[in-house]
Amino acid sequence: MQQLDDLQQRGVMCWRAEDQAWVADPQEVVQALTTGGFQEYRREIAKGGRDRATSGGMWQGLDPRTGAVATVIWVAHGMPSESHVFIEIDGRHIEGSAWAEIDAAVLDALATGGGRLTLAQIAKRTGMSEDAVRSVVSMLAEQGKVPEAIQLFEALETADELSPAFCPLT
C-alpha cells in the first residue's frame, strides 16, 4: 500500500526484524490507512498500571470499495513513535525486510556523501564489507534506487587496464 510505503520511505515507520514488528507512531499508521480508503469501525485502547497510561491498542478499518479489512495492533514503548506496531490487511501480515535496513544504510551513506563515494568509503560508513556493499549497490541499481552515475563509478572502481571501462588518470 503506497501510504505505508511513504511512511517507511520518510523514516516514520521502520521494520525491526528482531521483533518482527514495525516501530512507528500508531496514529501515523492509522492515518495512512484512512488516507488509503479504510474507514474506522473499531478502536480499543489498553491502559495499565497505577497511572492508567496507554499500554497499547487495536484499530480496525474497512475499505468500502473492496471490502478489505485492515487491523493495526500496537504495544506502547515510551514515546508513541517507539511503539511496536503489527499491521494486517485482509489476513495478510504487512512485514518489512531486513534488507530495508541495509538498503537504507547504504542510501543514507550515499546521500550524506553527495553520491560520490567509493565502495570502500560506503563500506566504512556502514560497517559492511566492500563485497557486501557492491552487492547491495547492484541490487539498488537494478531497482532504480541509485543513479546510473554510481553504477558507472562502481565499474570504474573495479576496472583494470584491460577492461573497456578503464579510464587512466592523466
PDB file of C-alpha atoms in Angstrom:
ATOM      1  CA  MET A   1       0.000   0.000   0.000  1.00  0.00           C
ATOM      2  CA  GLN A   2       1.502   3.277  -1.152  1.00  0.00           C
ATOM      3  CA  GLN A   3       0.653   5.240   2.006  1.00  0.00           C
ATOM      4  CA  LEU A   4       2.504   2.728   4.196  1.00  0.00           C
ATOM      5  CA  ASP A   5       5.429   2.717   1.760  1.00  0.00           C
ATOM      6  CA  ASP A   6       5.547   6.516   2.055  1.00  0.00           C
ATOM      7  CA  LEU A   7       5.783   6.273   5.860  1.00  0.00           C
ATOM      8  CA  GLN A   8       8.657   3.844   5.520  1.00  0.00           C
ATOM      9  CA  GLN A   9      10.490   5.960   2.948  1.00  0.00           C
ATOM     10  CA  ARG A  10      10.159   9.053   5.159  1.00  0.00           C
ATOM     11  CA  GLY A  11      11.583   7.092   8.096  1.00  0.00           C
ATOM     12  CA  VAL A  12       8.375   7.451  10.120  1.00  0.00           C
ATOM     13  CA  MET A  13       7.885   3.674  10.146  1.00  0.00           C
ATOM     14  CA  CYS A  14      10.836   1.256  10.347  1.00  0.00           C
ATOM     15  CA  TRP A  15      10.859  -2.543  10.296  1.00  0.00           C
ATOM     16  CA  ARG A  16      12.533  -4.129  13.308  1.00  0.00           C
ATOM     17  CA  ALA A  17      13.410  -7.636  12.158  1.00  0.00           C
ATOM     18  CA  GLU A  18      14.404  -8.948  15.586  1.00  0.00           C
ATOM     19  CA  ASP A  19      10.915  -8.118  16.926  1.00  0.00           C
ATOM     20  CA  GLN A  20       9.033  -8.892  13.697  1.00  0.00           C
ATOM     21  CA  ALA A  21       7.275  -5.546  14.177  1.00  0.00           C
ATOM     22  CA  TRP A  22       7.176  -2.035  12.811  1.00  0.00           C
ATOM     23  CA  VAL A  23       8.436   0.770  15.046  1.00  0.00           C
ATOM     24  CA  ALA A  24       6.136   3.709  14.473  1.00  0.00           C
ATOM     25  CA  ASP A  25       3.573   6.036  15.963  1.00  0.00           C
ATOM     26  CA  PRO A  26       0.351   4.021  15.604  1.00  0.00           C
ATOM     27  CA  GLN A  27      -1.593   7.194  14.815  1.00  0.00           C
ATOM     28  CA  GLU A  28       0.630   7.763  11.756  1.00  0.00           C
ATOM     29  CA  VAL A  29      -0.079   4.194  10.572  1.00  0.00           C
ATOM     30  CA  VAL A  30      -3.836   4.565  11.137  1.00  0.00           C
ATOM     31  CA  GLN A  31      -3.807   7.917   9.305  1.00  0.00           C
ATOM     32  CA  ALA A  32      -2.023   6.327   6.338  1.00  0.00           C
ATOM     33  CA  LEU A  33      -4.639   3.572   6.177  1.00  0.00           C
ATOM     34  CA  THR A  34      -7.543   6.040   6.380  1.00  0.00           C
ATOM     35  CA  THR A  35      -5.907   8.136   3.661  1.00  0.00           C
ATOM     36  CA  GLY A  36      -5.750   4.917   1.614  1.00  0.00           C
ATOM     37  CA  GLY A  37      -9.522   4.470   1.897  1.00  0.00           C
ATOM     38  CA  PHE A  38     -10.042   2.463   5.096  1.00  0.00           C
ATOM     39  CA  GLN A  39     -12.831   3.746   7.318  1.00  0.00           C
ATOM     40  CA  GLU A  40     -12.552   3.169  11.046  1.00  0.00           C
ATOM     41  CA  TYR A  41     -15.121   0.849  12.536  1.00  0.00           C
ATOM     42  CA  ARG A  42     -13.393  -0.286  15.719  1.00  0.00           C
ATOM     43  CA  ARG A  43     -10.782   1.098  18.095  1.00  0.00           C
ATOM     44  CA  GLU A  44      -9.744  -0.157  21.514  1.00  0.00           C
ATOM     45  CA  ILE A  45      -7.132   1.353  23.803  1.00  0.00           C
ATOM     46  CA  ALA A  46      -5.475  -0.676  26.579  1.00  0.00           C
ATOM     47  CA  LYS A  47      -4.463   1.155  29.729  1.00  0.00           C
ATOM     48  CA  GLY A  48      -2.486  -0.282  32.579  1.00  0.00           C
ATOM     49  CA  GLY A  49      -0.539   0.456  35.712  1.00  0.00           C
ATOM     50  CA  ARG A  50      -1.401   2.833  38.500  1.00  0.00           C
ATOM     51  CA  ASP A  51      -1.225   5.845  36.217  1.00  0.00           C
ATOM     52  CA  ARG A  52      -3.576   4.208  33.685  1.00  0.00           C
ATOM     53  CA  ALA A  53      -1.159   5.097  30.874  1.00  0.00           C
ATOM     54  CA  THR A  54      -1.859   3.716  27.440  1.00  0.00           C
ATOM     55  CA  SER A  55      -0.045   0.411  27.057  1.00  0.00           C
ATOM     56  CA  GLY A  56      -1.287  -0.441  23.578  1.00  0.00           C
ATOM     57  CA  GLY A  57      -4.309  -0.695  21.378  1.00  0.00           C
ATOM     58  CA  MET A  58      -6.088  -2.015  18.340  1.00  0.00           C
ATOM     59  CA  TRP A  59      -7.696  -0.318  15.341  1.00  0.00           C
ATOM     60  CA  GLN A  60      -9.705  -1.835  12.520  1.00  0.00           C
ATOM     61  CA  GLY A  61     -10.893  -0.240   9.337  1.00  0.00           C
ATOM     62  CA  LEU A  62     -12.929  -1.351   6.345  1.00  0.00           C
ATOM     63  CA  ASP A  63     -12.327  -0.270   2.755  1.00  0.00           C
ATOM     64  CA  PRO A  64     -15.899   0.078   1.419  1.00  0.00           C
ATOM     65  CA  ARG A  65     -14.667  -0.097  -2.177  1.00  0.00           C
ATOM     66  CA  THR A  66     -13.053  -3.530  -1.824  1.00  0.00           C
ATOM     67  CA  GLY A  67     -14.384  -4.964   1.434  1.00  0.00           C
ATOM     68  CA  ALA A  68     -10.797  -5.336   2.697  1.00  0.00           C
ATOM     69  CA  VAL A  69     -10.257  -5.149   6.455  1.00  0.00           C
ATOM     70  CA  ALA A  70      -7.136  -3.569   7.949  1.00  0.00           C
ATOM     71  CA  THR A  71      -6.056  -4.294  11.509  1.00  0.00           C
ATOM     72  CA  VAL A  72      -3.396  -2.400  13.443  1.00  0.00           C
ATOM     73  CA  ILE A  73      -2.282  -3.648  16.856  1.00  0.00           C
ATOM     74  CA  TRP A  74       0.330  -1.789  18.865  1.00  0.00           C
ATOM     75  CA  VAL A  75       2.267  -2.093  22.079  1.00  0.00           C
ATOM     76  CA  ALA A  76       3.431   1.198  23.564  1.00  0.00           C
ATOM     77  CA  HIS A  77       7.155   1.615  24.318  1.00  0.00           C
ATOM     78  CA  GLY A  78       7.894   5.068  25.714  1.00  0.00           C
ATOM     79  CA  MET A  79       7.123   7.692  23.114  1.00  0.00           C
ATOM     80  CA  PRO A  80       4.319   6.906  20.619  1.00  0.00           C
ATOM     81  CA  SER A  81       6.881   6.851  17.783  1.00  0.00           C
ATOM     82  CA  GLU A  82       8.669   3.961  19.574  1.00  0.00           C
ATOM     83  CA  SER A  83       5.596   1.681  19.668  1.00  0.00           C
ATOM     84  CA  HIS A  84       5.762  -1.792  18.177  1.00  0.00           C
ATOM     85  CA  VAL A  85       3.077  -1.930  15.504  1.00  0.00           C
ATOM     86  CA  PHE A  86       1.639  -5.007  13.792  1.00  0.00           C
ATOM     87  CA  ILE A  87      -0.320  -4.491  10.564  1.00  0.00           C
ATOM     88  CA  GLU A  88      -2.596  -6.903   8.738  1.00  0.00           C
ATOM     89  CA  ILE A  89      -4.661  -6.233   5.646  1.00  0.00           C
ATOM     90  CA  ASP A  90      -7.231  -8.818   4.629  1.00  0.00           C
ATOM     91  CA  GLY A  91      -5.485 -11.516   6.661  1.00  0.00           C
ATOM     92  CA  ARG A  92      -2.045 -10.770   5.189  1.00  0.00           C
ATOM     93  CA  HIS A  93       0.641  -9.574   7.580  1.00  0.00           C
ATOM     94  CA  ILE A  94       2.414  -6.464   6.344  1.00  0.00           C
ATOM     95  CA  GLU A  95       6.061  -7.032   7.148  1.00  0.00           C
ATOM     96  CA  GLY A  96       9.254  -5.249   6.360  1.00  0.00           C
ATOM     97  CA  SER A  97      12.518  -6.672   5.268  1.00  0.00           C
ATOM     98  CA  ALA A  98      15.873  -6.914   6.961  1.00  0.00           C
ATOM     99  CA  TRP A  99      17.183  -5.735   3.606  1.00  0.00           C
ATOM    100  CA  ALA A 100      15.314  -2.463   4.045  1.00  0.00           C
ATOM    101  CA  GLU A 101      17.612  -1.509   6.939  1.00  0.00           C
ATOM    102  CA  ILE A 102      20.695  -2.389   4.907  1.00  0.00           C
ATOM    103  CA  ASP A 103      19.393  -0.548   1.836  1.00  0.00           C
ATOM    104  CA  ALA A 104      18.614   2.485   3.983  1.00  0.00           C
ATOM    105  CA  ALA A 105      22.125   2.487   5.481  1.00  0.00           C
ATOM    106  CA  VAL A 106      23.749   2.401   2.031  1.00  0.00           C
ATOM    107  CA  LEU A 107      21.398   5.043   0.610  1.00  0.00           C
ATOM    108  CA  ASP A 108      21.981   7.246   3.664  1.00  0.00           C
ATOM    109  CA  ALA A 109      25.757   6.922   3.260  1.00  0.00           C
ATOM    110  CA  LEU A 110      25.423   7.890  -0.400  1.00  0.00           C
ATOM    111  CA  ALA A 111      23.189  10.852   0.423  1.00  0.00           C
ATOM    112  CA  THR A 112      25.486  12.224   3.121  1.00  0.00           C
ATOM    113  CA  GLY A 113      28.463  11.712   0.798  1.00  0.00           C
ATOM    114  CA  GLY A 114      26.780  13.612  -2.018  1.00  0.00           C
ATOM    115  CA  GLY A 115      26.514  10.427  -4.103  1.00  0.00           C
ATOM    116  CA  ARG A 116      30.253  10.445  -4.815  1.00  0.00           C
ATOM    117  CA  LEU A 117      31.650   7.751  -2.573  1.00  0.00           C
ATOM    118  CA  THR A 118      33.730   4.735  -3.450  1.00  0.00           C
ATOM    119  CA  LEU A 119      32.566   1.302  -2.390  1.00  0.00           C
ATOM    120  CA  ALA A 120      35.318   1.337   0.242  1.00  0.00           C
ATOM    121  CA  GLN A 121      34.021   4.624   1.662  1.00  0.00           C
ATOM    122  CA  ILE A 122      30.437   3.322   1.759  1.00  0.00           C
ATOM    123  CA  ALA A 123      31.686   0.123   3.413  1.00  0.00           C
ATOM    124  CA  LYS A 124      33.495   2.123   6.080  1.00  0.00           C
ATOM    125  CA  ARG A 125      30.454   4.314   6.778  1.00  0.00           C
ATOM    126  CA  THR A 126      28.052   1.353   7.008  1.00  0.00           C
ATOM    127  CA  GLY A 127      30.334  -1.172   8.708  1.00  0.00           C
ATOM    128  CA  MET A 128      29.878  -3.605   5.819  1.00  0.00           C
ATOM    129  CA  SER A 129      32.425  -5.330   3.610  1.00  0.00           C
ATOM    130  CA  GLU A 130      33.139  -3.897   0.156  1.00  0.00           C
ATOM    131  CA  ASP A 131      31.744  -7.054  -1.448  1.00  0.00           C
ATOM    132  CA  ALA A 132      28.504  -6.675   0.521  1.00  0.00           C
ATOM    133  CA  VAL A 133      28.259  -3.006  -0.463  1.00  0.00           C
ATOM    134  CA  ARG A 134      28.912  -3.908  -4.115  1.00  0.00           C
ATOM    135  CA  SER A 135      26.066  -6.435  -3.947  1.00  0.00           C
ATOM    136  CA  VAL A 136      23.653  -4.006  -2.282  1.00  0.00           C
ATOM    137  CA  VAL A 137      24.508  -1.161  -4.681  1.00  0.00           C
ATOM    138  CA  SER A 138      24.000  -3.533  -7.607  1.00  0.00           C
ATOM    139  CA  MET A 139      20.565  -4.564  -6.302  1.00  0.00           C
ATOM    140  CA  LEU A 140      19.611  -0.949  -5.621  1.00  0.00           C
ATOM    141  CA  ALA A 141      20.693  -0.023  -9.147  1.00  0.00           C
ATOM    142  CA  GLU A 142      18.511  -2.792 -10.605  1.00  0.00           C
ATOM    143  CA  GLN A 143      15.594  -1.359  -8.632  1.00  0.00           C
ATOM    144  CA  GLY A 144      16.345   2.130  -9.945  1.00  0.00           C
ATOM    145  CA  LYS A 145      17.139   3.473  -6.459  1.00  0.00           C
ATOM    146  CA  VAL A 146      20.649   4.690  -7.211  1.00  0.00           C
ATOM    147  CA  PRO A 147      21.701   6.884 -10.126  1.00  0.00           C
ATOM    148  CA  GLU A 148      23.437   5.387 -13.148  1.00  0.00           C
ATOM    149  CA  ALA A 149      26.487   7.501 -12.309  1.00  0.00           C
ATOM    150  CA  ILE A 150      27.062   5.383  -9.220  1.00  0.00           C
ATOM    151  CA  GLN A 151      26.862   2.219 -11.304  1.00  0.00           C
ATOM    152  CA  LEU A 152      29.456   3.665 -13.690  1.00  0.00           C
ATOM    153  CA  PHE A 153      31.597   4.759 -10.749  1.00  0.00           C
ATOM    154  CA  GLU A 154      31.445   1.188  -9.401  1.00  0.00           C
ATOM    155  CA  ALA A 155      32.528  -0.162 -12.806  1.00  0.00           C
ATOM    156  CA  LEU A 156      35.434   2.284 -12.971  1.00  0.00           C
ATOM    157  CA  GLU A 157      36.476   1.471  -9.429  1.00  0.00           C
ATOM    158  CA  THR A 158      36.792  -2.243 -10.185  1.00  0.00           C
ATOM    159  CA  ALA A 159      38.149  -1.906 -13.733  1.00  0.00           C
ATOM    160  CA  ASP A 160      41.627  -2.966 -14.689  1.00  0.00           C
ATOM    161  CA  GLU A 161      43.748  -1.809 -17.617  1.00  0.00           C
ATOM    162  CA  LEU A 162      42.296  -4.475 -19.917  1.00  0.00           C
ATOM    163  CA  SER A 163      38.686  -3.553 -19.137  1.00  0.00           C
ATOM    164  CA  PRO A 164      36.717  -1.342 -21.551  1.00  0.00           C
ATOM    165  CA  ALA A 165      35.623   0.682 -18.512  1.00  0.00           C
ATOM    166  CA  PHE A 166      39.219   1.542 -17.547  1.00  0.00           C
ATOM    167  CA  CYS A 167      39.932   5.265 -17.708  1.00  0.00           C
ATOM    168  CA  PRO A 168      43.550   6.048 -16.945  1.00  0.00           C
ATOM    169  CA  LEU A 169      44.154   9.200 -14.960  1.00  0.00           C
ATOM    170  CA  THR A 170      46.483  11.621 -16.698  1.00  0.00           C
TER     171      THR A 170
END
